[in-house]
Amino acid sequence: MANELLILTTGGTFDKRYPEGQWIKEFAFPEGHESAVEDILHRARVAADSYSRAWIFAEDSTDITDVQRTQIADRCAAAPQSRIVVTHGTDTMTLRIDPKTGQVSDQPNTASVIAARNLDKTIVLTGATQPAVMRDSDTDFNLGLAIGAALIASPGVYIAMNGLVLEWSQSVKDVDGRFRRR
Amino acid sequence: MANELLILTTGGTFDKRYPEGQWIKEFAFPEGHESAVEDILHRARVAADSYSRAWIFAEDSTDITDVQRTQIADRCAAAPQSRIVVTHGTDTMTLRIDPKTGQVSDQPNTASVIAARNLDKTIVLTGATQPAVMRDSDTDFNLGLAIGAALIASPGVYIAMNGLVLEWSQSVKDVDGRFRRR
Amino acid sequence: MANELLILTTGGTFDKRYPEGQWIKEFAFPEGHESAVEDILHRARVAADSYSRAWIFAEDSTDITDVQRTQIADRCAAAPQSRIVVTHGTDTMTLRIDPKTGQVSDQPNTASVIAARNLDKTIVLTGATQPAVMRDSDTDFNLGLAIGAALIASPGVYIAMNGLVLEWSQSVKDVDGRFRRR
Amino acid sequence: MANELLILTTGGTFDKRYPEGQWIKEFAFPEGHESAVEDILHRARVAADSYSRAWIFAEDSTDITDVQRTQIADRCAAAPQSRIVVTHGTDTMTLRIDPKTGQVSDQPNTASVIAARNLDKTIVLTGATQPAVMRDSDTDFNLGLAIGAALIASPGVYIAMNGLVLEWSQSVKDVDGRFRRR
């Protein structure tokens, strides 16, 4: 139950904001903003030195490339910590049901890329249905769930979403946007 | 100080939400959702029959057409109420400073279209810097400001934004997104 | 429509917070905290120099004394501004229906004390059903409503609550906690 | 990682609300309100049948009696679930530093009463620094943290607060209101 935990952020709905200025129509990851992880840990009254944090990049998960997935896995492998939480967009976090076929899609996903490394580490991916800046966001709960699991679970790659903690290969994002056991 | 007030909603940042499901990257005006005006009036403990409300359409104000501006003015003219608040996207609500020239842009704007009708009514336009669904939104204050002005001001077309209530021809949206007196 | 507006704060539900530490059971007005008015104006993207603000005292309105009511009226009289918003607890802001008799209570109230001065100023009192620190608070809307009215209304003493702007002598807090026209 | 989890609620800061009406000065546990746990699980997009929930009583933890502590332990023992989260006021949840002596107080606490039963179950206590109804609350994160731990940890009695998951006998609430390892 050691607290040597690392939180890696990669963007996704979790960290989207609505920019201010002129002729703005869409969410973005505004430059110069810290990750919403900082706001959440502040609200949670978590001491600043409890966990290490690093921002890898800020990307909608539908835009994450294979190179970027490798980059995430590299950071997990290189980290001195053996317990890691990764915030990530939900569409390519793990397996996904393809709405056209109703079957598990064969698209690339980050959990499988990390798992292929066979790291002797506990790695928990989480994300958000609504950005952290929204009144009705699930980010605070999800980050708590992921950290609670990451502090305790045996080595493996897990998904913490919708109140569940699942081994990645047993998890799937369904067509309604909710994660469930396969 | 009669309470015969009508609130017309036309979309804009005020009413944007973040949809849930798969492969979603942007804000939208989800079908089937009431205007955020309803949520705000509920939070404000305003009795349900205090004001009339009507949703004209839901559009980002950079996409509003001349036909739609005419539609808004028509609704103001036809309404039995003489005091009207219009929620509207901020980019074409009133005059705007063009970031390229630093001068007032000659783009169409809704306040001028309503004003051209010379209605003997008090009409106050307001909008939002952050959508009502955000923790840090200005919608609750702005709607209160607009209603406070609309209940009392003499006939005319006004802009209620950034804590100011200005006659429309004296108002301008500046390059930083804030409204100020011209 | 000049912006020479003063906001006076006097505590009330508007400004209550929940202290942190040990053996805490009740709301309070923690020392060292600015008024929630500052947070609301920040959320509303109101420029810092738009209005003057002053904190008179922080008191639950059921505890406000006659001396303190006089103090509020004195500040209104002495202020260089002719447009003033006062945030105040709701139980002794204006007239109140006594739940025991169903009639207007003859308890002291601040609006009547200010009105007795016959100041040639526009003074709007507002307050809150839920503190500003609550998710479901009415403070942002109420402050906007009060400011919108204060910027425009003729001299007099007004109550801005529950979406209404009423001359104080026409207003009453009912047994359910809502303000209505007498 | 089975989802056979029970959430028991016992009041505390977690579930305090601010009542509406007349002559109200303090927080309360309003009758007829569900626990804030329901709101949090809704925000977290947790399926309604994921966990069982039961409200034992609503009490500030400084008022909880020995009889009530026994009642909580009885419910843990009698529950068919072997994984249980208990929401509880923070002052008597576990060990506490007495501000007068700077030493661990010998006051009764609920974690020790549950632990004395030697149940073969995973029981995680959590609470709140700010009520769930506050904008700046830690409840969503804390409940997520407690559930993440409860789904995975070996039998024992744990405290999930301030981003930490600690065996109860190793945890202490310090004089600043924060929990830390003894």
XYZ file of C-alpha atoms in Angstrom:
728
model
C 0.000 0.000 0.000
C 2.980 2.232 -0.602
C 2.229 5.644 -2.048
C 4.846 5.570 -4.767
C 2.360 6.318 -7.457
C 2.769 8.089 -10.804
C -0.106 9.760 -12.671
C 0.460 10.185 -16.424
C -1.961 12.390 -18.392
C -2.558 12.110 -22.128
C -5.536 14.404 -22.756
C -8.902 12.922 -23.718
C -12.297 14.168 -22.619
C -10.876 14.257 -19.083
C -8.817 17.354 -19.861
C -10.904 19.199 -22.458
C -11.792 22.837 -21.809
C -13.775 25.484 -23.652
C -11.484 28.312 -24.804
C -12.433 31.988 -24.440
C -12.017 34.693 -27.064
C -13.582 35.121 -30.501
C -14.987 32.683 -33.062
C -14.592 29.656 -30.822
C -16.839 26.708 -31.500
C -15.157 23.677 -30.005
C -13.479 22.176 -26.976
C -9.695 22.211 -26.878
C -6.675 21.483 -24.682
C -5.638 25.082 -24.051
C -1.902 25.639 -23.907
C -0.552 26.764 -20.603
C -3.241 24.975 -18.589
C -2.196 22.318 -16.116
C -4.016 19.019 -16.304
C -7.365 18.886 -14.533
C -5.695 16.192 -12.415
C -4.167 19.045 -10.406
C -7.589 20.601 -9.716
C -9.033 17.248 -8.684
C -6.170 16.397 -6.305
C -6.542 19.873 -4.805
C -10.290 19.346 -4.254
C -9.498 15.907 -2.793
C -7.158 17.519 -0.239
C -4.318 15.268 -1.406
C -0.911 16.491 -0.196
C 1.124 17.867 -3.101
C 3.914 15.312 -2.656
C 1.665 12.248 -2.431
C 2.010 11.218 -6.067
C 4.260 12.117 -8.978
C 2.545 13.564 -12.037
C 3.606 14.021 -15.666
C 1.778 15.293 -18.753
C 2.850 13.214 -21.778
C 0.680 14.936 -24.406
C -2.891 16.187 -24.841
C -4.813 14.352 -27.525
C -8.329 13.242 -28.248
C -8.020 9.454 -28.120
C -9.477 9.084 -31.616
C -6.384 10.959 -32.838
C -3.735 9.045 -30.857
C -1.207 7.375 -33.180
C 0.666 4.101 -32.795
C 3.800 6.144 -32.130
C 2.032 7.890 -29.279
C 0.786 4.592 -27.816
C 4.371 3.377 -27.838
C 5.368 6.615 -26.127
C 2.887 5.955 -23.293
C 4.138 2.380 -22.847
C 7.738 3.621 -22.875
C 6.964 6.081 -20.082
C 5.329 3.341 -18.017
C 8.385 1.104 -18.524
C 10.919 3.829 -17.750
C 9.178 5.200 -14.641
C 10.778 4.390 -11.284
C 7.270 3.837 -9.897
C 5.647 0.419 -10.056
C 2.121 1.792 -9.610
C 0.855 4.037 -12.427
C -2.465 5.698 -13.313
C -2.906 6.876 -16.927
C -5.675 9.343 -17.831
C -6.692 8.729 -21.446
C -9.485 9.360 -23.924
C -12.070 6.598 -23.762
C -12.502 5.600 -27.411
C -9.117 3.875 -27.785
C -8.314 3.216 -24.111
C -9.204 -0.485 -24.337
C -11.425 -2.745 -26.467
C -14.484 -1.154 -28.006
C -17.734 -2.464 -29.481
C -18.015 -1.308 -33.096
C -21.535 0.126 -33.479
C -21.672 -1.130 -37.083
C -20.904 -4.769 -36.353
C -21.862 -5.064 -32.691
C -18.546 -6.918 -32.276
C -15.294 -5.962 -30.592
C -13.441 -3.626 -32.937
C -9.909 -4.529 -34.046
C -8.720 -0.923 -33.790
C -5.472 -0.222 -31.902
C -5.921 0.505 -28.193
C -3.502 1.708 -25.574
C -4.187 -0.904 -22.897
C -3.141 -3.716 -25.257
C 0.040 -1.864 -26.266
C 1.046 -1.422 -22.617
C 0.062 -5.003 -21.736
C 2.240 -6.359 -24.558
C 5.296 -5.103 -22.661
C 4.643 -7.517 -19.783
C 5.844 -4.955 -17.280
C 5.898 -6.103 -13.654
C 3.804 -3.066 -12.719
C 0.259 -2.153 -11.744
C -1.079 0.178 -14.439
C -4.638 1.538 -14.300
C -6.182 3.518 -17.173
C -9.079 5.854 -16.552
C -10.872 8.637 -18.412
C -14.063 10.667 -18.449
C -17.537 10.813 -19.902
C -17.706 14.552 -19.174
C -14.646 16.847 -18.880
C -13.416 17.760 -15.398
C -14.535 21.360 -15.940
C -18.204 20.290 -16.151
C -20.578 20.415 -13.187
C -21.697 16.863 -13.879
C -18.276 15.324 -14.478
C -17.236 11.804 -13.507
C -13.527 12.695 -13.375
C -13.189 13.082 -9.592
C -14.765 9.705 -8.907
C -12.877 8.004 -11.739
C -9.492 9.311 -10.659
C -10.213 8.236 -7.072
C -11.314 4.780 -8.284
C -8.183 4.384 -10.417
C -5.864 5.475 -7.609
C -7.603 3.244 -5.048
C -7.099 0.297 -7.402
C -3.546 1.250 -8.416
C -2.409 1.474 -4.780
C -3.465 -2.128 -4.106
C -3.852 -4.317 -7.197
C -1.257 -6.894 -8.256
C 0.755 -6.201 -11.418
C -1.380 -5.993 -14.536
C -3.137 -3.524 -16.820
C -6.579 -2.448 -15.616
C -9.459 -0.200 -16.710
C -11.226 1.864 -14.022
C -14.456 3.290 -15.471
C -18.164 3.392 -14.571
C -17.456 2.189 -11.048
C -15.733 -0.998 -12.280
C -12.107 -2.076 -12.071
C -11.484 -4.666 -14.788
C -8.449 -6.400 -16.274
C -8.086 -4.679 -19.620
C -8.723 -7.804 -21.723
C -12.004 -8.328 -19.861
C -13.179 -4.739 -20.421
C -15.005 -3.131 -23.335
C -16.486 0.279 -24.160
C -20.016 -0.355 -25.332
C -21.993 1.523 -27.986
C -23.715 3.692 -25.360
C -20.331 4.951 -24.170
C -20.352 2.904 -20.940
C -17.627 0.412 -20.009
C -18.590 -3.094 -18.971
C -17.136 -6.565 -18.490
C -16.894 -8.363 -21.875
C -41.701 46.256 -12.690
C -44.315 43.867 -14.037
C -43.206 40.276 -14.477
C -44.536 39.828 -17.971
C -41.228 38.704 -19.313
C -40.383 36.344 -22.187
C -37.064 34.489 -22.473
C -36.136 33.406 -26.015
C -33.231 30.987 -26.470
C -31.211 30.623 -29.679
C -28.306 28.362 -28.670
C -24.791 29.773 -28.501
C -22.129 28.873 -25.962
C -24.823 29.345 -23.309
C -26.514 26.091 -24.274
C -23.650 23.901 -25.486
C -23.199 20.477 -23.921
C -20.743 17.626 -24.358
C -22.510 14.580 -25.796
C -21.922 11.055 -24.466
C -21.391 7.905 -26.527
C -18.625 6.946 -28.948
C -16.258 8.915 -31.153
C -17.375 12.275 -29.815
C -14.926 15.127 -30.072
C -16.951 18.302 -29.912
C -19.630 20.251 -28.083
C -23.171 20.109 -29.432
C -26.776 21.099 -28.750
C -28.096 17.626 -27.930
C -31.601 16.967 -29.156
C -34.153 16.401 -26.478
C -32.406 18.587 -23.938
C -34.227 21.612 -22.582
C -32.363 24.892 -22.624
C -29.963 25.465 -19.754
C -32.244 28.414 -18.947
C -34.518 25.896 -17.237
C -31.690 24.611 -15.014
C -30.654 28.145 -14.100
C -34.178 29.284 -13.212
C -34.537 26.128 -11.100
C -31.285 26.885 -9.246
C -32.472 30.480 -8.814
C -35.675 29.239 -7.139
C -37.761 31.160 -9.695
C -41.390 30.052 -9.701
C -42.197 28.117 -12.886
C -44.853 30.601 -14.022
C -42.764 33.750 -13.480
C -41.621 34.130 -17.071
C -42.607 32.657 -20.424
C -39.874 30.776 -22.276
C -39.477 29.652 -25.884
C -36.625 27.909 -27.745
C -36.368 29.404 -31.258
C -33.417 27.346 -32.489
C -29.994 26.155 -31.278
C -27.133 27.555 -33.295
C -23.576 28.653 -32.767
C -23.776 32.393 -33.437
C -21.065 32.202 -36.093
C -23.511 30.032 -38.072
C -26.646 32.159 -37.659
C -28.020 33.304 -41.024
C -29.778 36.543 -41.977
C -32.982 34.546 -42.237
C -32.534 33.374 -38.658
C -31.827 36.911 -37.431
C -35.078 37.982 -39.043
C -36.780 35.064 -37.327
C -35.573 36.288 -33.912
C -36.769 39.840 -34.612
C -40.112 38.488 -35.809
C -40.568 36.581 -32.573
C -39.776 39.697 -30.549
C -42.312 41.693 -32.578
C -45.044 39.060 -32.382
C -44.685 38.314 -28.666
C -47.434 39.634 -26.388
C -44.733 40.537 -23.862
C -43.046 43.943 -23.971
C -40.021 42.780 -21.953
C -37.840 40.130 -23.605
C -34.507 38.467 -22.835
C -32.743 36.700 -25.734
C -29.915 34.211 -25.041
C -27.567 34.216 -28.033
C -24.039 33.261 -29.086
C -21.630 36.108 -28.410
C -19.791 36.482 -31.734
C -22.698 37.979 -33.684
C -24.835 39.242 -30.788
C -23.789 42.869 -31.293
C -20.854 44.824 -32.739
C -17.473 43.087 -32.678
C -13.880 44.244 -32.978
C -12.249 42.494 -35.940
C -8.905 41.145 -34.668
C -7.324 41.753 -38.093
C -8.194 45.443 -38.379
C -8.745 46.396 -34.731
C -11.888 48.188 -35.973
C -15.570 47.408 -35.550
C -16.440 44.628 -37.996
C -19.247 45.178 -40.517
C -20.564 41.629 -40.113
C -24.296 41.162 -39.544
C -25.361 41.128 -35.890
C -28.648 40.298 -34.234
C -28.974 43.376 -32.006
C -28.917 45.685 -35.029
C -31.509 43.572 -36.849
C -33.866 43.736 -33.864
C -33.192 47.457 -33.332
C -34.052 48.222 -36.959
C -37.634 47.204 -36.204
C -38.068 50.098 -33.767
C -40.240 47.967 -31.512
C -41.647 49.721 -28.464
C -40.195 46.969 -26.263
C -37.340 46.371 -23.845
C -35.139 43.648 -25.356
C -31.966 42.460 -23.608
C -29.512 40.085 -25.276
C -27.155 37.983 -23.172
C -24.883 35.003 -23.678
C -22.002 33.112 -22.131
C -18.243 32.841 -22.069
C -18.503 29.291 -20.688
C -21.511 26.980 -21.211
C -24.036 26.631 -18.377
C -22.913 23.042 -17.803
C -19.421 24.194 -16.771
C -18.379 24.660 -13.130
C -16.963 28.084 -13.935
C -19.814 29.369 -16.067
C -21.043 32.962 -16.219
C -24.534 31.979 -17.383
C -26.331 32.232 -14.043
C -25.033 35.733 -13.370
C -25.605 36.850 -16.969
C -29.196 35.624 -17.085
C -29.871 37.342 -13.743
C -28.283 40.562 -15.011
C -30.319 40.476 -18.224
C -33.585 39.804 -16.397
C -32.896 42.521 -13.797
C -32.353 44.990 -16.637
C -35.251 43.741 -18.766
C -37.723 44.122 -15.883
C -36.887 47.810 -15.489
C -35.245 49.440 -18.523
C -37.127 51.706 -20.938
C -37.794 50.395 -24.456
C -34.606 49.733 -26.400
C -32.185 46.970 -27.364
C -29.530 46.236 -24.746
C -26.535 43.936 -24.230
C -26.016 42.445 -20.746
C -22.529 40.908 -20.552
C -19.471 41.095 -18.284
C -21.446 42.870 -15.596
C -22.451 45.714 -17.927
C -25.828 46.686 -19.332
C -25.255 48.734 -22.487
C -27.406 50.074 -25.294
C -26.503 47.796 -28.182
C -24.999 50.537 -30.370
C -22.684 51.485 -27.500
C -21.501 47.902 -26.941
C -18.753 45.885 -28.586
C -17.191 42.433 -28.165
C -13.459 42.974 -27.973
C -10.671 40.728 -29.279
C -10.178 39.118 -25.853
C -13.801 37.971 -25.865
C -14.962 40.541 -23.303
C -17.746 43.061 -23.947
C -17.123 46.729 -23.239
C -18.537 50.162 -23.954
C -17.388 51.333 -27.454
C -26.682 53.209 -16.894
C -23.459 54.442 -15.336
C -21.338 51.789 -13.668
C -20.758 53.667 -10.467
C -22.029 50.863 -8.355
C -21.129 49.807 -4.809
C -21.633 46.293 -3.455
C -21.874 46.036 0.342
C -21.725 42.590 1.955
C -23.136 41.758 5.394
C -22.874 37.970 5.614
C -26.036 35.854 5.564
C -26.477 32.500 3.874
C -24.861 34.083 0.809
C -21.427 33.995 2.429
C -21.576 30.935 4.686
C -18.874 28.290 4.331
C -18.108 24.974 5.993
C -14.873 25.201 8.008
C -12.204 22.482 7.892
C -10.355 21.002 10.869
C -11.588 19.006 13.863
C -14.897 18.820 15.714
C -16.708 21.095 13.268
C -20.454 20.734 13.035
C -21.770 23.971 11.616
C -21.456 26.565 8.895
C -19.499 29.729 9.651
C -18.042 32.905 8.144
C -14.385 31.882 8.246
C -11.996 34.695 9.045
C -9.627 35.632 6.316
C -11.994 34.648 3.500
C -13.089 37.278 1.005
C -16.790 37.548 0.328
C -18.188 35.061 -2.171
C -19.079 38.183 -4.184
C -15.467 38.151 -5.393
C -15.753 34.553 -6.651
C -19.025 35.307 -8.414
C -17.737 38.446 -10.151
C -14.686 36.439 -11.226
C -16.891 33.693 -12.701
C -18.994 36.401 -14.373
C -15.868 37.793 -16.079
C -16.575 41.223 -14.597
C -13.554 43.539 -14.808
C -12.060 44.116 -11.354
C -12.652 47.869 -11.465
C -16.284 47.692 -12.592
C -17.810 48.085 -9.156
C -16.604 49.096 -5.707
C -17.000 46.504 -2.947
C -16.921 46.669 0.835
C -17.500 44.065 3.565
C -19.390 45.701 6.457
C -19.677 42.625 8.711
C -20.542 38.930 8.470
C -23.656 37.988 10.381
C -26.530 35.581 10.115
C -29.485 37.919 9.564
C -31.344 36.464 12.551
C -28.497 37.865 14.693
C -28.286 41.347 13.166
C -28.935 44.057 15.771
C -30.613 47.450 15.408
C -27.187 49.015 15.748
C -25.966 46.961 12.808
C -28.994 47.900 10.694
C -28.181 51.534 11.382
C -24.593 50.813 10.390
C -25.744 49.476 6.993
C -27.969 52.518 6.393
C -25.110 54.826 7.416
C -22.822 53.200 4.861
C -25.453 53.603 2.135
C -25.868 57.270 3.055
C -22.145 58.001 3.238
C -21.163 56.210 0.025
C -20.239 58.406 -2.954
C -22.152 55.977 -5.177
C -25.855 56.470 -5.844
C -26.392 52.847 -6.918
C -25.833 50.217 -4.221
C -26.344 46.447 -3.917
C -26.431 44.989 -0.381
C -26.006 41.221 0.170
C -27.867 40.258 3.336
C -29.339 37.287 5.167
C -32.916 36.658 4.062
C -34.798 36.388 7.352
C -34.595 40.082 8.270
C -33.894 41.568 4.833
C -37.462 42.813 4.363
C -40.952 41.929 5.593
C -41.550 38.330 6.600
C -44.633 36.168 7.095
C -44.652 34.843 10.657
C -45.346 31.084 10.402
C -47.289 31.187 13.687
C -49.765 33.906 12.693
C -49.641 33.738 8.891
C -49.399 37.551 9.030
C -46.544 39.950 8.280
C -44.211 39.922 11.281
C -43.429 43.206 13.044
C -39.768 42.268 13.548
C -37.102 44.818 12.570
C -35.870 44.521 8.975
C -33.034 46.200 7.160
C -34.928 47.406 4.083
C -37.276 49.496 6.240
C -34.358 50.989 8.182
C -32.635 52.045 4.950
C -35.899 53.306 3.431
C -36.584 55.494 6.484
C -33.539 57.566 5.518
C -35.214 58.712 2.296
C -31.888 58.623 0.470
C -31.963 59.750 -3.152
C -30.297 56.496 -4.157
C -31.114 53.174 -5.809
C -30.486 50.448 -3.215
C -31.129 46.772 -4.002
C -30.946 44.063 -1.335
C -30.329 40.458 -2.312
C -29.382 37.239 -0.565
C -29.308 33.480 -1.008
C -31.293 30.329 -0.387
C -28.113 28.252 -0.641
C -24.590 29.577 0.080
C -22.387 30.542 -2.876
C -20.097 27.593 -2.153
C -22.899 25.105 -2.939
C -23.304 23.437 -6.340
C -26.977 24.349 -6.389
C -26.669 27.945 -5.210
C -28.831 30.847 -6.359
C -26.181 33.465 -5.519
C -24.804 34.018 -9.025
C -28.244 34.633 -10.501
C -29.367 36.756 -7.547
C -26.304 38.995 -7.643
C -26.735 39.438 -11.407
C -30.432 40.247 -10.944
C -29.672 42.788 -8.205
C -26.940 44.473 -10.243
C -29.075 44.572 -13.391
C -31.817 46.299 -11.386
C -29.444 48.598 -9.460
C -27.854 49.879 -12.678
C -31.210 51.032 -14.033
C -33.945 51.510 -11.421
C -35.009 54.933 -10.120
C -34.139 55.827 -6.518
C -35.782 53.546 -3.985
C -35.168 50.447 -1.873
C -35.731 47.165 -3.693
C -35.588 43.418 -3.015
C -34.144 41.167 -5.758
C -34.946 37.534 -4.928
C -36.539 34.516 -6.636
C -36.370 36.215 -10.019
C -38.406 39.197 -8.850
C -37.410 42.828 -8.356
C -39.872 44.408 -5.930
C -40.117 47.663 -4.013
C -39.295 46.616 -0.471
C -42.676 47.522 0.991
C -44.346 45.310 -1.621
C -42.092 42.316 -0.892
C -42.374 39.565 1.700
C -40.484 36.388 2.605
C -43.086 33.655 2.842
C -43.150 30.662 5.189
C -41.608 28.377 2.555
C -38.566 30.649 2.336
C -39.522 32.148 -1.055
C -39.991 35.879 -1.647
C -43.160 37.102 -3.319
C -45.172 40.250 -3.904
C -47.324 41.028 -0.818
C -12.489 -8.061 -8.488
C -16.101 -9.119 -8.068
C -18.623 -6.309 -7.839
C -20.475 -7.607 -4.829
C -20.012 -4.426 -2.915
C -22.198 -2.816 -0.250
C -22.128 0.906 0.574
C -23.376 1.813 4.058
C -24.015 5.485 4.875
C -24.034 6.931 8.387
C -24.202 10.700 7.828
C -21.207 12.882 8.654
C -20.028 15.911 6.720
C -20.379 13.766 3.581
C -24.168 14.014 3.707
C -24.813 17.417 5.265
C -27.077 19.854 3.432
C -28.301 23.385 4.069
C -32.070 23.390 4.646
C -34.384 25.963 3.036
C -37.189 27.865 4.748
C -37.146 30.384 7.603
C -34.807 30.981 10.538
C -32.270 28.390 9.410
C -28.722 28.829 10.599
C -27.080 25.435 10.377
C -26.392 22.391 8.261
C -28.621 19.373 8.731
C -29.459 15.934 7.346
C -32.816 16.834 5.833
C -35.430 14.141 6.101
C -36.588 12.658 2.859
C -33.296 13.235 1.082
C -31.408 10.258 -0.281
C -27.745 9.998 0.606
C -25.396 12.062 -1.542
C -23.907 8.677 -2.480
C -26.753 8.385 -4.975
C -25.866 11.714 -6.623
C -22.198 10.767 -6.820
C -22.838 7.340 -8.353
C -25.146 9.027 -10.872
C -22.438 11.546 -11.807
C -19.962 8.670 -12.035
C -22.214 6.885 -14.554
C -22.273 3.805 -12.329
C -25.052 1.378 -13.311
C -27.787 1.362 -10.671
C -27.341 -2.346 -9.890
C -23.551 -2.252 -9.521
C -23.493 -1.981 -5.745
C -25.990 -2.429 -2.921
C -26.596 0.619 -0.737
C -28.152 1.100 2.692
C -28.583 4.157 4.939
C -28.013 3.109 8.564
C -28.519 6.512 10.182
C -27.496 10.160 9.671
C -25.339 11.516 12.455
C -22.504 13.931 12.917
C -19.658 11.655 13.979
C -19.057 13.668 17.152
C -22.554 12.547 18.225
C -22.263 8.845 17.343
C -22.784 6.634 20.418
C -21.215 3.311 21.320
C -24.559 1.697 20.575
C -24.472 3.169 17.087
C -20.895 1.995 16.513
C -22.039 -1.491 17.446
C -24.924 -1.093 15.035
C -22.511 -0.313 12.175
C -20.326 -3.320 13.022
C -23.425 -5.532 13.226
C -24.488 -4.447 9.735
C -21.032 -5.216 8.376
C -21.125 -8.661 9.992
C -24.663 -9.478 8.843
C -24.245 -8.299 5.242
C -24.025 -10.995 2.575
C -21.312 -8.913 0.880
C -17.663 -9.395 1.808
C -16.618 -5.981 0.421
C -18.099 -2.949 2.193
C -17.610 0.838 2.013
C -18.854 2.882 4.997
C -19.324 6.662 4.683
C -18.823 8.212 8.118
C -18.058 11.520 9.835
C -14.322 12.061 10.101
C -13.854 12.955 13.780
C -14.530 9.471 15.169
C -13.899 7.390 12.037
C -10.475 6.216 13.224
C -7.699 7.408 15.550
C -7.409 11.159 16.056
C -4.685 13.472 17.338
C -6.012 15.379 20.362
C -5.147 19.063 19.748
C -4.631 19.598 23.484
C -2.065 16.837 24.004
C -0.699 16.338 20.496
C -1.101 12.598 21.173
C -3.531 10.024 19.800
C -6.839 10.485 21.616
C -8.365 7.516 23.453
C -11.884 8.417 22.343
C -14.041 5.640 20.849
C -13.773 5.271 17.064
C -15.752 3.205 14.597
C -12.847 1.558 12.764
C -11.599 -0.044 15.992
C -15.082 -1.283 16.869
C -15.458 -2.941 13.466
C -11.903 -4.322 13.566
C -12.532 -5.929 16.978
C -15.026 -8.252 15.286
C -12.274 -9.876 13.192
C -14.636 -10.219 10.237
C -13.186 -11.943 7.189
C -14.228 -8.969 5.066
C -12.719 -5.953 3.321
C -14.212 -2.846 4.955
C -13.188 0.661 3.862
C -14.297 3.788 5.740
C -14.367 7.141 3.987
C -15.806 10.595 4.629
C -15.559 14.211 3.569
C -13.857 17.480 4.358
C -16.612 19.375 2.518
C -20.183 18.071 2.031
C -21.086 16.529 -1.333
C -23.375 19.486 -2.080
C -20.406 21.901 -2.132
C -18.642 22.965 -5.337
C -15.276 22.180 -3.793
C -16.157 18.835 -2.229
C -13.830 15.851 -1.928
C -16.685 13.342 -1.737
C -16.604 12.147 -5.351
C -12.886 11.404 -5.245
C -13.082 9.856 -1.770
C -15.942 7.530 -2.656
C -14.086 6.465 -5.819
C -10.908 5.876 -3.830
C -12.751 3.825 -1.200
C -14.549 1.715 -3.813
C -11.345 1.148 -5.816
C -9.679 -0.110 -2.642
C -12.674 -2.114 -1.418
C -12.945 -4.003 -4.725
C -9.382 -5.266 -4.457
C -7.887 -5.186 -0.941
C -7.522 -8.300 1.238
C -9.755 -8.589 4.314
C -9.138 -5.842 6.851
C -10.423 -2.452 7.992
C -9.071 0.484 6.003
C -9.353 4.287 5.903
C -9.528 5.986 2.480
C -8.995 9.739 2.911
C -6.754 12.462 1.461
C -5.657 10.205 -1.377
C -4.340 7.527 0.997
C -5.573 4.021 1.691
C -4.305 2.960 5.119
C -4.934 0.086 7.507
C -7.034 1.705 10.208
C -4.510 1.180 13.010
C -1.881 2.945 10.917
C -4.144 5.959 10.188
C -4.790 9.119 12.175
C -6.776 12.347 11.699
C -4.385 15.162 12.445
C -5.135 18.517 14.077
C -5.434 20.247 10.687
C -8.231 17.886 9.696
C -6.099 15.844 7.289
C -5.567 12.090 7.569
C -2.035 10.698 7.496
C -0.059 7.569 8.316
C 0.675 7.435 12.090
